[in-house]
Amino acid sequence: MSEQQPTHRPDADEPATEAATAEEVAAEGTPTEEASSEDAGARPVTTGSESVVRALETAGVEHLFGVQGGAIMPVYDALYDSAMDHVTMAHEQGAAHAADAYGIVSGDPGVCLATSGPGATNLVTGLADASLDSDPMIALTGQVPTAMVGSDAFQEADTTGITSPVTKENYFASDADTVGDAVGEAFALADEGRQGPTLVDLPKDVTNGATDREPDEGKTPETYDPPERADEEAVETAADAIASAERPVILAGGGVIKAEACDDLRQFATEYGVPVVTTMPAVGAFPEDRDLAMEMAGMHGTGYANMAITHCDAMFAVGTRFDDRLTGGVETFAPEAEIVHADIDPAEISKNVHADYPLLGDAGTVIEQVHAALAEERDTDMAATGERWQEWREQCLMWKDEYPMDYAAPADAPLKPQFVVEAVDAATADDTIVTTGVGQHQMWAVQYWTYTEPRTWVSSHGLGTMGYGLPSAIGARFAADDDQSVVCFDGDGSFLMTLQELAVAVRENLDITVFVLNNEAVGMVRQWQDGFFEGRRMASEYPWVPDFETLAEAFGARGYTIDDEGEVEDVVSEALAHDGPSVVDAHIDPTENVYPMVPSGGANGEFVLAEDQL
Amino acid sequence: MTEGLQGPAPDERPQPSGRRNAQGIRIDPAVAAEPASRRTVISALVENEPGVLATISGLVSRRQFNIESLTVGTTTNPETSRVTLVIEEPEPGVRQVEKQLDKVINVISVRELGDDAVRRELVVLKVHGEEPDKVHAVTEMYDGTTLDAGPRTVTVQITGDEQKIDDAIDAFRQFGIRELARTGQTALARGEEWTTHAEEERYERTQS
Ligand SMILES: Cc1ncc(C[n+]2csc(CCOP(=O)(O)OP(=O)(O)O)c2C)c(N)n1
């Protein structure tokens, strides 16, 4: 928050104005909860910028992440009078990742702002990241005045052109009267159907332009009509296929979490006793401490998950796009399975893996529909389902015994990164939110932490963006409950990419603990060089990383260093207990690698457990 | 901890006997068929918003669809345009082009046209003018029109289906073609069939 509190800032404790009807107040509980939108209603719109701000308020936005600049200044000026909380980030990429993580944790679109030109281009990585992960997010960018567009003006970039491939939809606002509607529509689109990032480009003359039009309630355009319920007949045949299988699995994708369908998934899987495999974005959708949980499949998934998908004869895939990190080579992906694929986006059906039984609809609704259809069958030939699949379940459990997630830690070995992850998991509550950078540390964080709740795993899946960890922890912190912990596992390479955001964490006094699993290398690259490039470690070793403890202190955060296992427990609990940002520089065994591993394009069932199996 | 990862090595594990092809379709490994490509016409009705064409062409290039031609023009409704794409893709690719186009917010309706669709293309070509009579004869043969004739060049226009245009161009080669411009195909569904559903709906609406 800025030092000078704006004097005319609406007081959050102010009682509701007459604008609120008696019913509204009664329905919403205490009038103070509604204070911000009530106050907003009392303020007439006079400019395009105010209309933009009004549209955000109407959509229920509480936090915005951004960086100031010339072309976006009118919008910031309008924000001066709003009760929404703006978090100034150090870099626009940080703003985009923070908004993205906010969207993942809260389920509602996170909002980021940037100025034209470099501000907008700095958002691109974050937009691409949100786009590949279907995260709800909206970006507002300043633009040079309409009359100068196309003239290579100062800080001009073709933002809608540049971001078109990485947004669900983008808009170039052309009129002060309708700019608020565009923002409302962008917000609604980011949230509805398959979620994703949207962008509104705001020329300065449009935001400065005079208007007294209150924006409409944000809604998606008429041509946008995502399916809700799957076709009944298709559901029946799909349910038949599952019922007649001998070795069924559920493959839960990120869409299950996005659609708030985790309870439906849990009920379905438990009632029928079907093992559940998740993709990386779906980590947390099904509690990993259950027998039925096969956990994450794919390149660095568990051995048992990869065995289960390789040997299943029916797969109920929900809300997944069959990314190549999951499938390995498609020729060998679930090669014996009839695939039932439920998705809200028709274009995902048979895009990468052919769907034998496509079901178009919302993940929760479709799971319920299939559940109900199976329940009918159960009265007839499914009577012995539980028993019929018993053998398969036992096979899955055997694979869990055969390929446990484990790591070797000889007595005199340097600190193992997996040990650090396990120690932090043990010291924190189940609902702790974990964010990560990208690399080996990300994989250890997903493999050695037991996720039991959705929206507690925040990571860059599809784009694999190094530098995602810290800014996403900041965004997650704003979306999390006050008593929920937020920790970030980062690599030294990833941390170096966005660590300037520590300044923001310190300024806002955010309770975040960053664990840098420091191997003085871009370890994942080094692992591949050792495995596939005869150990030629070109540009992958970073023996010059700074002392992260001192660096944290320089930013005003708390810093710690751990060198061996004996120190871990104390330092972890001290860092977690600190109320504010802290950074733990964990000097880990630089030779440690991530296994199991499916070499890219390989067969999932042929995951290797050590380098000598490559 | 301390044991490390265990279990049989990759080659000691049970192997599945099934297989899929590159499109992810389950196949008999002995037969291993890949679907053949086919050439087809996709018609999309789009809103006349700025940037729609850029979005569509960007989409096509980004996803590496094999595109033969793309034409655009307005329809009976001034608020919409028809985009006609000729693509060459295997069956799954054709379905992807359709679905990806349909995802574009400003695209109202998309359909693949059948083989019997009425398709037309226009070529304007300019040949050397030394033998004007012969050029004229070829033009007549292809029901073309002479647009410009001078002492050094003759410019003609030919319309027809793709094959006819190809043949005509071949025929004109004897004179030496200086330049040519082809439009790419544009098409409508044949007979009573509607090209896109949205147009049918609009037609019904405006009639009643
Ligand atoms: C922005 C970006 N640049 C490059 C890469 C390629 N890359 C993938 S993993 C990796 C190594 C990450 O190193 P670090 O963050 O130190 O994590 P570690 O693997 O050592 O745990 C690199 C360079 C990437 N994913 N993202």
Coordinates of N, CA and C in Angstrom, one line a residue, chain A residues 4 43 52 61 65 98 154 176 221 230 235 252 255 308 334 350 403-404 413-414 426 452 463 471 486 491 509 511 530:
Chain A
Q4 N 0.9 7.4 1.3 CA -0.2 8.3 1.5 C -1.5 7.6 1.2
R43 N -20.6 6.2 -7.2 CA -19.7 7.0 -7.9 C -20.0 7.0 -9.4
V52 N -13.9 1.0 -16.9 CA -13.1 -0.2 -16.8 C -13.1 -0.7 -15.3
V61 N -13.9 -8.3 -8.4 CA -12.4 -8.4 -8.3 C -12.0 -7.7 -6.9
F65 N -2.9 -7.2 -9.9 CA -1.4 -7.2 -9.9 C -0.9 -6.5 -11.1
A98 N 1.4 -13.9 -10.9 CA 0.7 -13.7 -9.6 C -0.8 -13.8 -9.9
F154 N 6.0 5.8 -29.6 CA 6.7 5.5 -28.4 C 5.9 4.4 -27.6
A176 N -14.9 4.7 -25.6 CA -15.1 4.9 -24.1 C -16.5 4.4 -23.6
P221 N -20.2 -13.6 -25.1 CA -20.9 -13.3 -26.3 C -21.8 -14.5 -26.7
A230 N -23.6 -33.9 -21.1 CA -23.2 -34.8 -22.3 C -24.5 -35.5 -22.8
V235 N -23.5 -41.1 -23.1 CA -23.2 -41.5 -21.8 C -23.5 -43.0 -21.5
A252 N -7.7 -38.3 -14.3 CA -8.3 -37.0 -14.0 C -7.3 -36.0 -14.5
G255 N -9.0 -30.2 -15.6 CA -10.4 -29.7 -15.8 C -11.2 -30.2 -14.6
A308 N -0.3 -48.6 -14.5 CA -1.7 -48.6 -14.6 C -2.2 -48.1 -15.9
A334 N -1.6 -46.0 -23.3 CA -2.8 -46.8 -22.9 C -3.2 -47.7 -24.1
S350 N -10.1 -36.2 -29.4 CA -9.3 -36.8 -30.4 C -8.3 -35.8 -31.0
Y403 N 7.2 -50.4 -7.1 CA 7.9 -49.2 -7.5 C 7.5 -48.0 -6.5
P404 N 7.9 -48.2 -5.2 CA 7.5 -47.1 -4.3 C 8.3 -45.8 -4.6
A413 N 26.0 -39.1 2.5 CA 25.7 -38.3 1.3 C 25.3 -36.9 1.6
P414 N 25.4 -36.0 0.7 CA 25.0 -34.6 0.9 C 23.4 -34.6 1.0
A426 N 5.9 -32.6 6.2 CA 5.6 -33.1 7.5 C 5.3 -31.9 8.5
T452 N -3.5 -33.7 -0.9 CA -4.8 -34.3 -0.6 C -6.0 -33.3 -0.9
L463 N 3.5 -24.9 -20.2 CA 4.6 -24.0 -20.7 C 5.9 -24.3 -20.1
P471 N 6.6 -15.4 -8.0 CA 5.4 -14.5 -8.2 C 4.1 -15.3 -8.0
V486 N 1.6 -20.9 2.6 CA 2.1 -20.9 1.2 C 3.6 -21.1 1.2
G491 N 14.1 -23.7 -7.8 CA 15.5 -24.0 -8.2 C 16.3 -22.8 -8.2
N509 N 4.6 -7.6 3.3 CA 4.7 -8.5 4.4 C 3.9 -9.8 4.2
D511 N 3.3 -13.7 4.1 CA 3.8 -14.9 4.8 C 4.0 -16.0 3.8
D530 N 23.6 -35.3 -19.0 CA 24.2 -36.5 -18.6 C 23.6 -37.8 -19.2

